mmCIF file of C-alpha atoms in Angstrom:
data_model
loop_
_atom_site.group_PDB
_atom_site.id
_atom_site.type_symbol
_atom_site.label_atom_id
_atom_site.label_comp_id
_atom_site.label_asym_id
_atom_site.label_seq_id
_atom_site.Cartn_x
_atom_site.Cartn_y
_atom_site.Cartn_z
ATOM 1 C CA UNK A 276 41.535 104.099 -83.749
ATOM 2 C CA UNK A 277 45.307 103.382 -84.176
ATOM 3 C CA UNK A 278 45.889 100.584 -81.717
ATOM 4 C CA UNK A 279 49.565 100.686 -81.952
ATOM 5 C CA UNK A 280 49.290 103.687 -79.648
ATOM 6 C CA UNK A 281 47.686 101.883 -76.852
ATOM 7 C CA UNK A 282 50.330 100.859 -74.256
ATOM 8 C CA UNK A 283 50.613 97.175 -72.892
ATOM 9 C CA UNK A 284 46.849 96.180 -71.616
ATOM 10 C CA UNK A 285 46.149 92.852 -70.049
ATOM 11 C CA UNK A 286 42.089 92.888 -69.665
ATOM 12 C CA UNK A 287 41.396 90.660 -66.364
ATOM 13 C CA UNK A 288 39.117 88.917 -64.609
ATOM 14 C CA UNK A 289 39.151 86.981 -61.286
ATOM 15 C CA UNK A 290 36.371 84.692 -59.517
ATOM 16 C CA UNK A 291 36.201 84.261 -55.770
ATOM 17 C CA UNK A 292 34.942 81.872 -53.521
ATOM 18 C CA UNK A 293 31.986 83.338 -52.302
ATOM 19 C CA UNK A 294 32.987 84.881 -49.456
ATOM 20 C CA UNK A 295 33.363 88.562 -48.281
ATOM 21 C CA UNK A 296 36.244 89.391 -48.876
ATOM 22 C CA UNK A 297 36.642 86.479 -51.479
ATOM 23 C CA UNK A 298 39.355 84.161 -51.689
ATOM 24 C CA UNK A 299 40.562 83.810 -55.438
ATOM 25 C CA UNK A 300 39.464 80.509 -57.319
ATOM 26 C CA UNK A 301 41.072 81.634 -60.903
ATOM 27 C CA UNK A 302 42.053 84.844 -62.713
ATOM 28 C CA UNK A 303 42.612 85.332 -66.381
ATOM 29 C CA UNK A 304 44.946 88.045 -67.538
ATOM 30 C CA UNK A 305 44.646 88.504 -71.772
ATOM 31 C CA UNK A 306 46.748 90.708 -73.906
ATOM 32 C CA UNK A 307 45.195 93.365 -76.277
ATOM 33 C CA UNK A 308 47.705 93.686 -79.041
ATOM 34 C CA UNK A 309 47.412 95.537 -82.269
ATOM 35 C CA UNK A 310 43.247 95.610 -81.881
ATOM 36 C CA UNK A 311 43.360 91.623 -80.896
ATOM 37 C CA UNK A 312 43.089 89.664 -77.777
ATOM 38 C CA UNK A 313 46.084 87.691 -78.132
ATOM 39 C CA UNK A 314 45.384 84.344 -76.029
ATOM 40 C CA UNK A 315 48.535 82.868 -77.151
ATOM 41 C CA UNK A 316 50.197 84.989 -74.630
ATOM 42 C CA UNK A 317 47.251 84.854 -72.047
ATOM 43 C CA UNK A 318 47.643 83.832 -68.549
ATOM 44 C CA UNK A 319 44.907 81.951 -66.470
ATOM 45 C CA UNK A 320 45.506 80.420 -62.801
ATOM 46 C CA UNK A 321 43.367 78.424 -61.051
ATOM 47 C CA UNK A 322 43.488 78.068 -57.147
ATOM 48 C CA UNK A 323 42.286 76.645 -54.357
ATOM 49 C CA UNK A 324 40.863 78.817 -51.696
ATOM 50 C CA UNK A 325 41.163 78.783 -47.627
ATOM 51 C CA UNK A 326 38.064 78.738 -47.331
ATOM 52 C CA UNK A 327 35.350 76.392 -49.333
ATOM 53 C CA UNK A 328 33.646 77.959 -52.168
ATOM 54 C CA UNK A 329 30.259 77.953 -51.340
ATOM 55 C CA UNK A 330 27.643 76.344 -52.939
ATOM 56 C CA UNK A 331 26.163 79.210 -54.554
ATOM 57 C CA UNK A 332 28.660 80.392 -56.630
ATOM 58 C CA UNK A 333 30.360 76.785 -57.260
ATOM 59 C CA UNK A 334 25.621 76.119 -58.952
ATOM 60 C CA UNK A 335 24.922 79.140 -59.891
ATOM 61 C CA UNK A 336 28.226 81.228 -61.132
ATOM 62 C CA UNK A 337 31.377 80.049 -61.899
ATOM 63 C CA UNK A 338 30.578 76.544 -61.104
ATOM 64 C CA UNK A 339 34.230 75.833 -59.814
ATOM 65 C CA UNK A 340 33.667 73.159 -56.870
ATOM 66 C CA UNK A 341 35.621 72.616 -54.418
ATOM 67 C CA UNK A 342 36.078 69.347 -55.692
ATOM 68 C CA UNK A 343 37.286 70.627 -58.615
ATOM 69 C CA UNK A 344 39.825 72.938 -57.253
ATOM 70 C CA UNK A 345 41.283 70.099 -54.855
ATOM 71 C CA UNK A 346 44.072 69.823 -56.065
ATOM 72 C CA UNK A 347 45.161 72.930 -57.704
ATOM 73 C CA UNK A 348 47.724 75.213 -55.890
ATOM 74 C CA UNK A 349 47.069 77.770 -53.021
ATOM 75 C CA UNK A 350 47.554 81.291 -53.710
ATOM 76 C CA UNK A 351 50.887 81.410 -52.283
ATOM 77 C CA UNK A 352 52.161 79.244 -54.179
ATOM 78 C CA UNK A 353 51.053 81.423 -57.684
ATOM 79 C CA UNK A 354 50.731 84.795 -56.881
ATOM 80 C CA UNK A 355 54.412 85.794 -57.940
ATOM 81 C CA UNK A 356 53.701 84.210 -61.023
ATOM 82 C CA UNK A 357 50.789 85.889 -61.063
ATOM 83 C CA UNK A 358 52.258 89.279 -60.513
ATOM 84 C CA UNK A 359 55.293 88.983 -62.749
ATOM 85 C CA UNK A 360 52.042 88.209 -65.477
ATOM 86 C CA UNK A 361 50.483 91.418 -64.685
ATOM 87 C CA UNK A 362 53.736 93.719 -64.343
ATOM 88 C CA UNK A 363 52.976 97.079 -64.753
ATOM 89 C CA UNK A 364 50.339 96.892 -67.615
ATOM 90 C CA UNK A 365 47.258 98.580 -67.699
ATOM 91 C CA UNK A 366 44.911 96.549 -66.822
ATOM 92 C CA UNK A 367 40.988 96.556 -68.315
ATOM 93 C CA UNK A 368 37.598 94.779 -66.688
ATOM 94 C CA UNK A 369 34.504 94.987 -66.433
ATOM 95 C CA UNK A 370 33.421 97.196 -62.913
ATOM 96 C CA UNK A 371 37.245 97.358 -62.941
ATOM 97 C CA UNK A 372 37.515 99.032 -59.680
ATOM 98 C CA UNK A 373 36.223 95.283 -57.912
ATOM 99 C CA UNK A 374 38.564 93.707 -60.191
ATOM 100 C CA UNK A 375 41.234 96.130 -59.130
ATOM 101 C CA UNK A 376 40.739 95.620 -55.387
ATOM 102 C CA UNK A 377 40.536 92.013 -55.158
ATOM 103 C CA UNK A 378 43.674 91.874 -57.142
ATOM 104 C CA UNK A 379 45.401 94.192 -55.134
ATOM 105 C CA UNK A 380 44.153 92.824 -51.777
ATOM 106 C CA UNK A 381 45.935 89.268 -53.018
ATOM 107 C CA UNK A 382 48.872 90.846 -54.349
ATOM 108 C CA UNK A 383 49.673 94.283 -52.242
ATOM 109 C CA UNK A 384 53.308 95.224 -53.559
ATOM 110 C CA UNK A 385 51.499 95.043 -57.232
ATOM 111 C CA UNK A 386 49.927 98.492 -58.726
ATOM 112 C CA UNK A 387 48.714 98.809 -62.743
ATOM 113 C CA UNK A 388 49.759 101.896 -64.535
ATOM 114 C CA UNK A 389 46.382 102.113 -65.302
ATOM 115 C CA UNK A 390 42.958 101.214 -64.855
ATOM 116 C CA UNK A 391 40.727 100.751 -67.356
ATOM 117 C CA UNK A 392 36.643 100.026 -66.369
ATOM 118 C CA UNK A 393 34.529 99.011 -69.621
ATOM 119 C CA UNK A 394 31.372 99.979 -67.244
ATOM 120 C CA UNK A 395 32.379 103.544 -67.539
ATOM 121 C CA UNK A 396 33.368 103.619 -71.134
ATOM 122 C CA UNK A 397 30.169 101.934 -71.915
ATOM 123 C CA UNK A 398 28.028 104.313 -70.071
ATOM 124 C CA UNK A 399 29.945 107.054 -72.286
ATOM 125 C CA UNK A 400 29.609 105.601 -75.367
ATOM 126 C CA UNK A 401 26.082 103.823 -75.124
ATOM 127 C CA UNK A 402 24.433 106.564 -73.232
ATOM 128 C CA UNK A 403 20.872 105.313 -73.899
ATOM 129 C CA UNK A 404 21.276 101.551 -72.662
ATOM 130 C CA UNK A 405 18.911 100.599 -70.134
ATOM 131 C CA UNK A 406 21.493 98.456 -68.705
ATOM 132 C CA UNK A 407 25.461 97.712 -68.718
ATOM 133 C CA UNK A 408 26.199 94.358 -67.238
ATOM 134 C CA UNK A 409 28.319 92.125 -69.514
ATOM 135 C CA UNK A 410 25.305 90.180 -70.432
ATOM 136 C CA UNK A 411 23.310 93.672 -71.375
ATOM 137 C CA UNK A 412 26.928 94.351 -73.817
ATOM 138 C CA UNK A 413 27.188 91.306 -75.567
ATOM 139 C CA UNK A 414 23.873 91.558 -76.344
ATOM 140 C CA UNK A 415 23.527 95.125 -77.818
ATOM 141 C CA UNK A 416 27.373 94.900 -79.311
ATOM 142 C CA UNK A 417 27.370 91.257 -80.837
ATOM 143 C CA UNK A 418 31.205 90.263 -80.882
ATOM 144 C CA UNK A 419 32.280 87.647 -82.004
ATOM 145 C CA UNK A 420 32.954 85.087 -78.858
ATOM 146 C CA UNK A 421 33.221 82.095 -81.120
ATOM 147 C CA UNK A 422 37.246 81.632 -80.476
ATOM 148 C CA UNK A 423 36.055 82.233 -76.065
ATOM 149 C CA UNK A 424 37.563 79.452 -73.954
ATOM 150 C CA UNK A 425 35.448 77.777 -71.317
ATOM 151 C CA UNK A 426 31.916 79.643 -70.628
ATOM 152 C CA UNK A 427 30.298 82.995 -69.209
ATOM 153 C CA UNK A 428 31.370 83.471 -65.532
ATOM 154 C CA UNK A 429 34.692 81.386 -66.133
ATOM 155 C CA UNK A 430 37.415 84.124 -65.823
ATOM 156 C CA UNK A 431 39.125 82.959 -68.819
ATOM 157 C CA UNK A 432 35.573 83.448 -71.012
ATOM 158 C CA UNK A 433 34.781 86.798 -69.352
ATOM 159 C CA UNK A 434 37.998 88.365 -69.936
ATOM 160 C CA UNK A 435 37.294 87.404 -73.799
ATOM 161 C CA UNK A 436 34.117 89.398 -73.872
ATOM 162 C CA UNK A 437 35.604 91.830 -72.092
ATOM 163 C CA UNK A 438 38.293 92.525 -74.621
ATOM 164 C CA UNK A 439 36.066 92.309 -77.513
ATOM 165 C CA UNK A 440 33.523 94.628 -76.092
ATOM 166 C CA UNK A 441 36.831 97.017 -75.415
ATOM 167 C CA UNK A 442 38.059 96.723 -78.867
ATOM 168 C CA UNK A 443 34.285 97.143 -80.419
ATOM 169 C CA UNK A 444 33.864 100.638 -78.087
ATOM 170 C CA UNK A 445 37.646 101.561 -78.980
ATOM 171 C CA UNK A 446 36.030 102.437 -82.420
ATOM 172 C CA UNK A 447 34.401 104.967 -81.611
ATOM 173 C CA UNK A 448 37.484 107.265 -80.101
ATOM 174 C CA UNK A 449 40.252 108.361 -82.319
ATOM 175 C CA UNK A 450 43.209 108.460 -79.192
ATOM 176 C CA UNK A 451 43.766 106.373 -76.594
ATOM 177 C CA UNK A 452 43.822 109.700 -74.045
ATOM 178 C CA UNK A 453 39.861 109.675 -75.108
ATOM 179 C CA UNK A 454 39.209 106.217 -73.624
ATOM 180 C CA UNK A 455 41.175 106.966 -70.535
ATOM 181 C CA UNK A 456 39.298 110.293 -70.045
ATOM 182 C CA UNK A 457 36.073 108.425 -70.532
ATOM 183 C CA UNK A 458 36.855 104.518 -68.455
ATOM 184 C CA UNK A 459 39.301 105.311 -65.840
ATOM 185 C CA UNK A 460 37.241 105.160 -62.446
ATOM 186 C CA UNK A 461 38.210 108.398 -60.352
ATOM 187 C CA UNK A 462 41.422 107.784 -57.507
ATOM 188 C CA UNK A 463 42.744 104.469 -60.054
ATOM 189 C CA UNK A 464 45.843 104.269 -61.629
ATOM 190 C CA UNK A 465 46.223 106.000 -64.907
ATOM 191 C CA UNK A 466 42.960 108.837 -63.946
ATOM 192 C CA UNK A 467 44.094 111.844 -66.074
ATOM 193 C CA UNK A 468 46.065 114.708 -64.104
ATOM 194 C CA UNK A 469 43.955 118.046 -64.458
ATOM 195 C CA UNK A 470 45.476 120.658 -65.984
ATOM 196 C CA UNK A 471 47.246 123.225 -64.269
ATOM 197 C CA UNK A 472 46.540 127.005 -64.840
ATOM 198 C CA UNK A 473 49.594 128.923 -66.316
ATOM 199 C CA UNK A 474 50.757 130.852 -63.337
ATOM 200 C CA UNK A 475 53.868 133.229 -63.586
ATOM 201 C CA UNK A 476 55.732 131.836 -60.629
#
């Protein structure tokens, strides 16, 4: 795989509150350059929601309280920074499209030039896996997640994986057009155009 023909990908990951539709606790937003994650480029927000995370998520996910989120800024007052981050990147998570709509529900004026769902690109590539949750990938594709910041369910860890389990798949295409035939979920940004038959008009 020559990475130097991938375009600019951020590979993302946000956790919510709880709620539905969830308020945004913290996204992560890390580079993929030249077959790396790049984390000395890597954005990651923390925020405090309208509503209280519930106690659920706060035990038995992310374990953000509210407590710990107190004092960190409201939505509003990040979410340009945010967006500027993001631009008009491609953008790569796990069960993307979720990723994709809480994102764009929190920042409407914003849209990827492509969407990129390591789900789909799993299910292509590791056809025989019983299952293809992040926790099913790490296990069956081993990357290193030594150099991951924080811990599983922490936006800025999961956005690691993700990128490593991208980059270990990415081996086994030879052009980017490949993975974005195979991982971008139908009606996202960046779904390939079908071709058009030759007509003489």
């Amino acid at each position: 795989m020559n990475f130097s023909s991938w375009p600019e990908l951020l590979v993302v990951d946000v956790e919510g509150n709880g709620h539905h539709p969830p308020d945004l606790v913290e996204v992560a937003a890390l580079p993929v350059r030249d077959g790396q994650p790049d984390k000395s480029t890597a954005g990651a927000w923390l925020t405090r929601p309208r509503r209280p995370v519930t106690s659920f998520v706060a035990s038995q996910v992310h374990g953000l309280t509210n407590q710990m989120l107190e004092q960190q800024p409201r939505w509003e007052e990040i979410s340009e920074e945010v967006h500027a981050r993001l631009g008009t990147a491609w953008i790569a998570a796990h069960s993307a499209h979720v990723e994709y709509r809480v994102l764009c529900a929190h920042l409407p004026k914003w849209r990827p030039a492509g969407v990129i769902d390591t789900v789909r690109l799993a299910k292509v590539t590791y056809p025989d896996l019983p299952k293809y949750g992040l926790d099913a990938l790490i296990k069956h594709i081993q990357p290193d997640l030594s150099q991951a910041p924080a811990q599983r369910h922490r936006a800025t860890f999961d956005a690691y994986a993700t990128a490593q389990l991208l980059l270990a798949m990415a081996q086994h295409y030879d052009r980017w057009d490949q993975i974005v035939a195979a991982a971008v979920p139908p009606g996202l940004p960046g779904t390939p155009e079908p071709e058009q038959e030759p007509t003489l008009w």
